[in-house]
Tab-separated table of C-alpha atoms in Angstrom:
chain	number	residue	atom	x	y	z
W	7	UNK	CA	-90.826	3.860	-32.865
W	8	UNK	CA	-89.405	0.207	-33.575
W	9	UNK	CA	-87.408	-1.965	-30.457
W	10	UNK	CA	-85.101	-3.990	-31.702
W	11	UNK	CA	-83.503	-6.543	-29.663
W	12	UNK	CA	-79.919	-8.023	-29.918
W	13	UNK	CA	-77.820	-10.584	-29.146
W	14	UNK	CA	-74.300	-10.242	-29.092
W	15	UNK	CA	-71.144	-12.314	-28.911
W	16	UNK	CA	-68.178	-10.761	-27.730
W	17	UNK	CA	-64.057	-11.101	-26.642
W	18	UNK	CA	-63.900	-9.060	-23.703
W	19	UNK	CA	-60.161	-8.456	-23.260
W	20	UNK	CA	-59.435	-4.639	-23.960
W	21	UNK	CA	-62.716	-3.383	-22.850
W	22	UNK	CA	-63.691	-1.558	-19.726
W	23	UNK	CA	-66.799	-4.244	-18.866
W	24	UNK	CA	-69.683	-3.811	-20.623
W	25	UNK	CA	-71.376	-0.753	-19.232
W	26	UNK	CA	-70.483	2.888	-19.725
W	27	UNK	CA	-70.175	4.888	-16.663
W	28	UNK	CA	-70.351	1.643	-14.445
W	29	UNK	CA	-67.467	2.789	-12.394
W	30	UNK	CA	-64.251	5.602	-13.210
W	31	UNK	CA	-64.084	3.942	-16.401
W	32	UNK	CA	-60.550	4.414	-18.104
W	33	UNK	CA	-61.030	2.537	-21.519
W	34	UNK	CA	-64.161	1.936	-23.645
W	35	UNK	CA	-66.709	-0.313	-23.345
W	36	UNK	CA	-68.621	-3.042	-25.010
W	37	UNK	CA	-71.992	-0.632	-24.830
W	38	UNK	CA	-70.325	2.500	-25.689
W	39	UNK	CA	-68.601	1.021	-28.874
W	40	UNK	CA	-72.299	-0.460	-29.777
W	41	UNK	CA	-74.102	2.252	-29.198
W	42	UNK	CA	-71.103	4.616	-31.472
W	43	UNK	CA	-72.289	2.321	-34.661
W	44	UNK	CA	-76.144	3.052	-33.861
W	45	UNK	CA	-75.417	6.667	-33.340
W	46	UNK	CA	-73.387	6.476	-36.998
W	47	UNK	CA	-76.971	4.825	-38.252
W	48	UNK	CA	-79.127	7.129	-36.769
W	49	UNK	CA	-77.742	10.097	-36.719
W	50	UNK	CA	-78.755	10.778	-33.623
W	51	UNK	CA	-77.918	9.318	-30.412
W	52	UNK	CA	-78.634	5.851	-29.656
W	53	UNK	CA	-78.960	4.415	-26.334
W	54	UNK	CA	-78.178	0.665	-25.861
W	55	UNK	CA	-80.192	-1.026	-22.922
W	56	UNK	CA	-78.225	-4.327	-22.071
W	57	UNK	CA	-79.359	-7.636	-19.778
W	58	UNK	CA	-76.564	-7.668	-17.190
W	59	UNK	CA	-73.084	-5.252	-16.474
W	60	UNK	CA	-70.194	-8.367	-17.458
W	61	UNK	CA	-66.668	-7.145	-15.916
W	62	UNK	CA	-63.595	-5.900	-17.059
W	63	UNK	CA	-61.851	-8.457	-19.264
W	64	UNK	CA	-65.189	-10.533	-18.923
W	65	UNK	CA	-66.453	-12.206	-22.422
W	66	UNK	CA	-69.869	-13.021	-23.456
W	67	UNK	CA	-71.283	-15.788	-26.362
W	68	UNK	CA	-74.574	-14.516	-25.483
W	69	UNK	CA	-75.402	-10.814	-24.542
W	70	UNK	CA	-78.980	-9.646	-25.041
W	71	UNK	CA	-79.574	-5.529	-25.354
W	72	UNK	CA	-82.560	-3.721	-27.143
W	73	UNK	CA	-82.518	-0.320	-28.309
W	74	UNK	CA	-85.401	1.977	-29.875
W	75	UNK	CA	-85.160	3.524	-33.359
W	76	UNK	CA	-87.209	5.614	-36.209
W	77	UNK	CA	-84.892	3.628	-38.806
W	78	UNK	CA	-86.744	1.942	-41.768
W	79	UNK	CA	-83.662	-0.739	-41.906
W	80	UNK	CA	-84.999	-4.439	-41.650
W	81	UNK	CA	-83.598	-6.050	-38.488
W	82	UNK	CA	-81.144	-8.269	-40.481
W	83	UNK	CA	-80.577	-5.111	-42.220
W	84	UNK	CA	-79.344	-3.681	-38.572
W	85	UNK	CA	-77.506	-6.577	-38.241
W	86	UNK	CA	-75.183	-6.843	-41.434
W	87	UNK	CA	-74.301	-2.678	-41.039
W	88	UNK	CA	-73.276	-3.141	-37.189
W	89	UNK	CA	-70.997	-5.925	-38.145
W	90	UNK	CA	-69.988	-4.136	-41.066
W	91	UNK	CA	-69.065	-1.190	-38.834
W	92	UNK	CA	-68.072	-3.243	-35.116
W	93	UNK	CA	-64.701	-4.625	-34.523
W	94	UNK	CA	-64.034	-7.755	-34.910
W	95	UNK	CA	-63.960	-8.583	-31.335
W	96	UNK	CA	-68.034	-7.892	-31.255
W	97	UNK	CA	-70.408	-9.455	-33.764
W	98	UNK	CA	-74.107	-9.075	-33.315
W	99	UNK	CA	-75.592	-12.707	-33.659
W	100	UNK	CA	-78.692	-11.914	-34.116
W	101	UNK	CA	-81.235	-8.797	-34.364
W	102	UNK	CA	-84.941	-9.480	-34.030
W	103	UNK	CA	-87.768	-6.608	-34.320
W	104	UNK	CA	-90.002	-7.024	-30.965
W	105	UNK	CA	-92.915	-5.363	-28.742
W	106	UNK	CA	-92.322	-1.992	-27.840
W	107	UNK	CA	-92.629	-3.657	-24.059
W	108	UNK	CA	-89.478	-5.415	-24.456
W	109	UNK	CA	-86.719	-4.396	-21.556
W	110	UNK	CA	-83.574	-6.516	-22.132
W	111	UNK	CA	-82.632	-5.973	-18.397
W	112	UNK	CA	-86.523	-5.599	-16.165
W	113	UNK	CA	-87.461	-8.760	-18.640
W	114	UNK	CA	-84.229	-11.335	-17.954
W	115	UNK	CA	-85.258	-14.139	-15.986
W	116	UNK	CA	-82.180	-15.883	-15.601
W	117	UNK	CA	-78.362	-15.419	-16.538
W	118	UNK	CA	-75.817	-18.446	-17.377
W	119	UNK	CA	-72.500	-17.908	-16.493
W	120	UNK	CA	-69.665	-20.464	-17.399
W	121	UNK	CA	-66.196	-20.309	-16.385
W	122	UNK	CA	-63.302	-22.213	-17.998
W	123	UNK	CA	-60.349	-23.714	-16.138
W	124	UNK	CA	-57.581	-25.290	-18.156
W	125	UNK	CA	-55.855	-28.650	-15.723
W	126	UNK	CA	-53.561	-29.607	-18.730
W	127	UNK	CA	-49.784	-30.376	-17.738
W	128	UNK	CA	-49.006	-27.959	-20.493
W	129	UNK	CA	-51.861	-25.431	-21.108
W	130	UNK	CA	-52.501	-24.396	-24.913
W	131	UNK	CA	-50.879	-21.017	-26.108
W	132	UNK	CA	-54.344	-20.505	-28.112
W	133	UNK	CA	-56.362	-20.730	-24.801
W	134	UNK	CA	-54.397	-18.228	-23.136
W	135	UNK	CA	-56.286	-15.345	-23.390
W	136	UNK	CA	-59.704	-17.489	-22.197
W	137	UNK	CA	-59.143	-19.937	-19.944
W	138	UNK	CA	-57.810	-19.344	-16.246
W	139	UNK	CA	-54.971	-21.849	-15.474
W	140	UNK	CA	-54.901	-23.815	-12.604
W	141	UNK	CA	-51.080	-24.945	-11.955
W	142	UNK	CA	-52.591	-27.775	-9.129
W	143	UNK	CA	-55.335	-30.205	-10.189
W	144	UNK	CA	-58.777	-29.510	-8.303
W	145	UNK	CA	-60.728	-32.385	-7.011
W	146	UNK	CA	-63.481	-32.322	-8.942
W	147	UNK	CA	-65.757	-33.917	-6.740
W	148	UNK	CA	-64.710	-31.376	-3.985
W	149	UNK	CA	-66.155	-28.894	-6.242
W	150	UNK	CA	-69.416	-30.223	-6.773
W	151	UNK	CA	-69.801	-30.975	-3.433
W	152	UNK	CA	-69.084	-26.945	-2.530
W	153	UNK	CA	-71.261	-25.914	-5.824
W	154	UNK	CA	-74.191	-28.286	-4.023
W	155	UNK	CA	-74.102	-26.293	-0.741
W	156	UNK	CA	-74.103	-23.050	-3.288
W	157	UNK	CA	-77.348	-23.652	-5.225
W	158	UNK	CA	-80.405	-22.521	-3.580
W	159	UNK	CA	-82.534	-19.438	-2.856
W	160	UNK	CA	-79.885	-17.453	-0.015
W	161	UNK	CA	-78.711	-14.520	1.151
W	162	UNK	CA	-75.022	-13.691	-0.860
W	163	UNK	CA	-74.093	-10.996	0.673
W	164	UNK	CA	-70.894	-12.962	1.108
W	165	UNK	CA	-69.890	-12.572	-2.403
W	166	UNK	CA	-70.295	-9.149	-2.585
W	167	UNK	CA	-67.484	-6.816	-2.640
W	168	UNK	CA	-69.643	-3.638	-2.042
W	169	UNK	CA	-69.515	-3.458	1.684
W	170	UNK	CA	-72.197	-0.310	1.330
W	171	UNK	CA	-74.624	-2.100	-1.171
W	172	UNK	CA	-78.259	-1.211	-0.407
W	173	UNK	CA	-80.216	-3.623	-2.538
W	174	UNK	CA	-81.417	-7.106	-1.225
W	175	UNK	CA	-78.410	-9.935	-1.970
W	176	UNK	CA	-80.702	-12.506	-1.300
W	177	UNK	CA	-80.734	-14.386	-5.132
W	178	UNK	CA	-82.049	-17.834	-6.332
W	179	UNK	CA	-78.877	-19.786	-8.034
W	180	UNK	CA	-81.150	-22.507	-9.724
W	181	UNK	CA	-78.043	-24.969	-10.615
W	182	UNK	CA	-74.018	-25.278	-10.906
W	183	UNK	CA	-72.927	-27.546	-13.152
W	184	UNK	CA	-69.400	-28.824	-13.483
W	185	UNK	CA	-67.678	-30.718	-16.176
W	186	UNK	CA	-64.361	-31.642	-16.715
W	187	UNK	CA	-61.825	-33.887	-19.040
W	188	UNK	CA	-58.343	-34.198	-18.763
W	189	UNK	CA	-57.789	-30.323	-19.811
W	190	UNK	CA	-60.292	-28.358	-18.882
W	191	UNK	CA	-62.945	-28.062	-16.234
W	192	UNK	CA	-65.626	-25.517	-17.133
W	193	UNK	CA	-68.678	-24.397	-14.430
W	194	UNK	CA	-71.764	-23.193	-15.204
W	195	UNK	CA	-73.935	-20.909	-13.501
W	196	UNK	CA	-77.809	-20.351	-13.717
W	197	UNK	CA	-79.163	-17.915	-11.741
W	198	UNK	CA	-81.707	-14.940	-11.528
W	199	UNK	CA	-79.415	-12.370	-10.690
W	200	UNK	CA	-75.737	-11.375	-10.468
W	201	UNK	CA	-73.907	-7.936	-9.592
W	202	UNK	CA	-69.962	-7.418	-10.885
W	203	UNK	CA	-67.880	-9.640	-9.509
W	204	UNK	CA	-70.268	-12.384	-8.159
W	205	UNK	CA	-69.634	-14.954	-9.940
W	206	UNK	CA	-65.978	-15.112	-10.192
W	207	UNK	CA	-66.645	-14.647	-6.231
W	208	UNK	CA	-68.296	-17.978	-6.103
W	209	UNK	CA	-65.997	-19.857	-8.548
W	210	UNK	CA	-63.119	-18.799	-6.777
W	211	UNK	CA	-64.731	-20.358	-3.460
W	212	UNK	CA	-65.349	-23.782	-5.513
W	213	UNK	CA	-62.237	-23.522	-6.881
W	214	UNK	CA	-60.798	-23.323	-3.316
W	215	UNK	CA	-62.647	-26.072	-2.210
W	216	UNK	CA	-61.132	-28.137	-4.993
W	217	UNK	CA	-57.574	-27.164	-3.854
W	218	UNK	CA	-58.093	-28.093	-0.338
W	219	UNK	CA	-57.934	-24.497	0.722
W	220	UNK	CA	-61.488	-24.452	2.023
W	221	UNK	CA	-63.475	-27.151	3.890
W	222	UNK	CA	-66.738	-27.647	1.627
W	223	UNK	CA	-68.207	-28.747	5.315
W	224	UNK	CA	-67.650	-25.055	5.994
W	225	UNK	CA	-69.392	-23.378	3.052
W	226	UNK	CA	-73.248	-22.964	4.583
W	227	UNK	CA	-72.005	-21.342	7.611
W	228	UNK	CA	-69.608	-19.115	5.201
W	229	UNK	CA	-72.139	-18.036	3.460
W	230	UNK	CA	-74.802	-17.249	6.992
W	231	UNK	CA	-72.125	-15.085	8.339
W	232	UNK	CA	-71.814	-12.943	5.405
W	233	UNK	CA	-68.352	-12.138	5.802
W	234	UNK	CA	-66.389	-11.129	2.654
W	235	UNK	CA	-63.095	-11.950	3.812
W	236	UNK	CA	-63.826	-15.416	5.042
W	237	UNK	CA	-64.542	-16.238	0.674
W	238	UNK	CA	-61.518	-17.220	-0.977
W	239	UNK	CA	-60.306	-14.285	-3.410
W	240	UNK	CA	-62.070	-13.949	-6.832
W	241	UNK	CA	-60.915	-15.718	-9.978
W	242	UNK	CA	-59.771	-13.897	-12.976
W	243	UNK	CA	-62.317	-12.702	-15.499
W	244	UNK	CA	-60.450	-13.873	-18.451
W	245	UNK	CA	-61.664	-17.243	-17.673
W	246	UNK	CA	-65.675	-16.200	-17.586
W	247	UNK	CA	-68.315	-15.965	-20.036
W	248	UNK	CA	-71.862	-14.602	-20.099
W	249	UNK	CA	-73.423	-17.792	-21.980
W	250	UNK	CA	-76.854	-17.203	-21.852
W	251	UNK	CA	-79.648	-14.754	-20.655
W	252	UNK	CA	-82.914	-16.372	-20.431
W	253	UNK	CA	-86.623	-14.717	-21.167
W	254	UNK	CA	-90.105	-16.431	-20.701
């Protein structure tokens, strides 16, 4: 049996997140819309193993998933009949043929997120659906100052909004980076691991920080006490990508 590994590109908006039974789903999701194309293929079911769970209303330039299959299709073969069959809002960028050891989720060594912020005085009707608008300007140097007491090797239980998780929230964010021009500020995220709702938890604190709503003097011992209600709320996904997943 063949893995094949994929990389997908896709517009979030009217889908449930990206994994199937995540949560009491009420719409469809990125996976289960995938894996209805593969089925169509096969003939059989499919299953679709993806890198990371992205959010309701959460977009991604760069997914990665693998599934296994007994079809005699070339990988760009796989490729052209998914988009053939997908929606437009998904498009499989690429589809590669790899070692039957391949996980797309047990193998990720890092995940880039990037989330847009449009500061124009009059924010573009095209961007709308993408970008989160900020009606104040941020300080940008506020928020690299709060992204710098971020990065780092921590405990985040902070950012967590499952008050019964059982897994470790210590994680290693390796770097924030955060550009801006005179319409759009856009942060970027590297990191080994995130769980839903993580990193719109920590934009939303840099975000506040850049408002003057939080003290970036204030952030370490925020993030010590592990106290969900002491972080600003979290942004909306609209404005968040999944840019990257990263492999050895």
């Amino acid at each position: 049996m063949r893995n094949i590994e994929l990389v997908i590109e896709y517009d979030g908006s009217r889908y449930d997140g990206w994994q199937k039974g995540a949560s009491a789903s009420r719409g469809v999701t990125i996976q289960e819309k995938i894996e209805e194309v593969l089925t169509k293929m096969e003939e059989q079911p499919v299953e679709l193993i993806g890198a990371i769970r992205t959010e309701a209303g959460v977009h991604a330039y760069r997914q990665a998933a693998n599934f296994h299959t007994d079809s005699k299709k070339k990988a760009y073969e796989i490729k052209h009949y998914l988009n053939r069959y997908l929606p437009r809002d998904i498009a499989v960028l690429e589809a590669l043929e790899v070692n039957d050891r391949f996980h797309a989720a047990f193998l990720a060594k890092a995940f880039v997120f990037q989330y847009r912020i449009t500061i124009g005085e009059v924010p573009s009707v095209f961007d709308r659906k993408y970008n989160y608008y900020c009606f104040k300007k941020p300080d940008v140097s506020a928020m690299k100052a709060a992204a710098a007491h971020i990065v780092g090797t921590k405990d985040f239980k902070v950012f967590s909004d499952n008050r019964r998780m059982k897994k470790s929230t210590v994680r290693d964010i390796s770097s924030i980076d955060i550009s801006a021009d005179e319409k759009e500020i856009k942060i970027t995220i590297t990191g080994d691991d995130f769980w839903p709702n993580m990193a719109r938890n920590i934009v939303g604190m840099i975000l506040a920080a850049g408002l003057s709503e939080l003290e970036t003097e204030q952030i370490p011992d925020i993030i010590a006490s592990g106290e969900r209600e002491r972080v600003p709320r979290a942004v909306e996904p609209k404005g968040l990508f999944l840019a990257d997943v990263k492999y050895e």
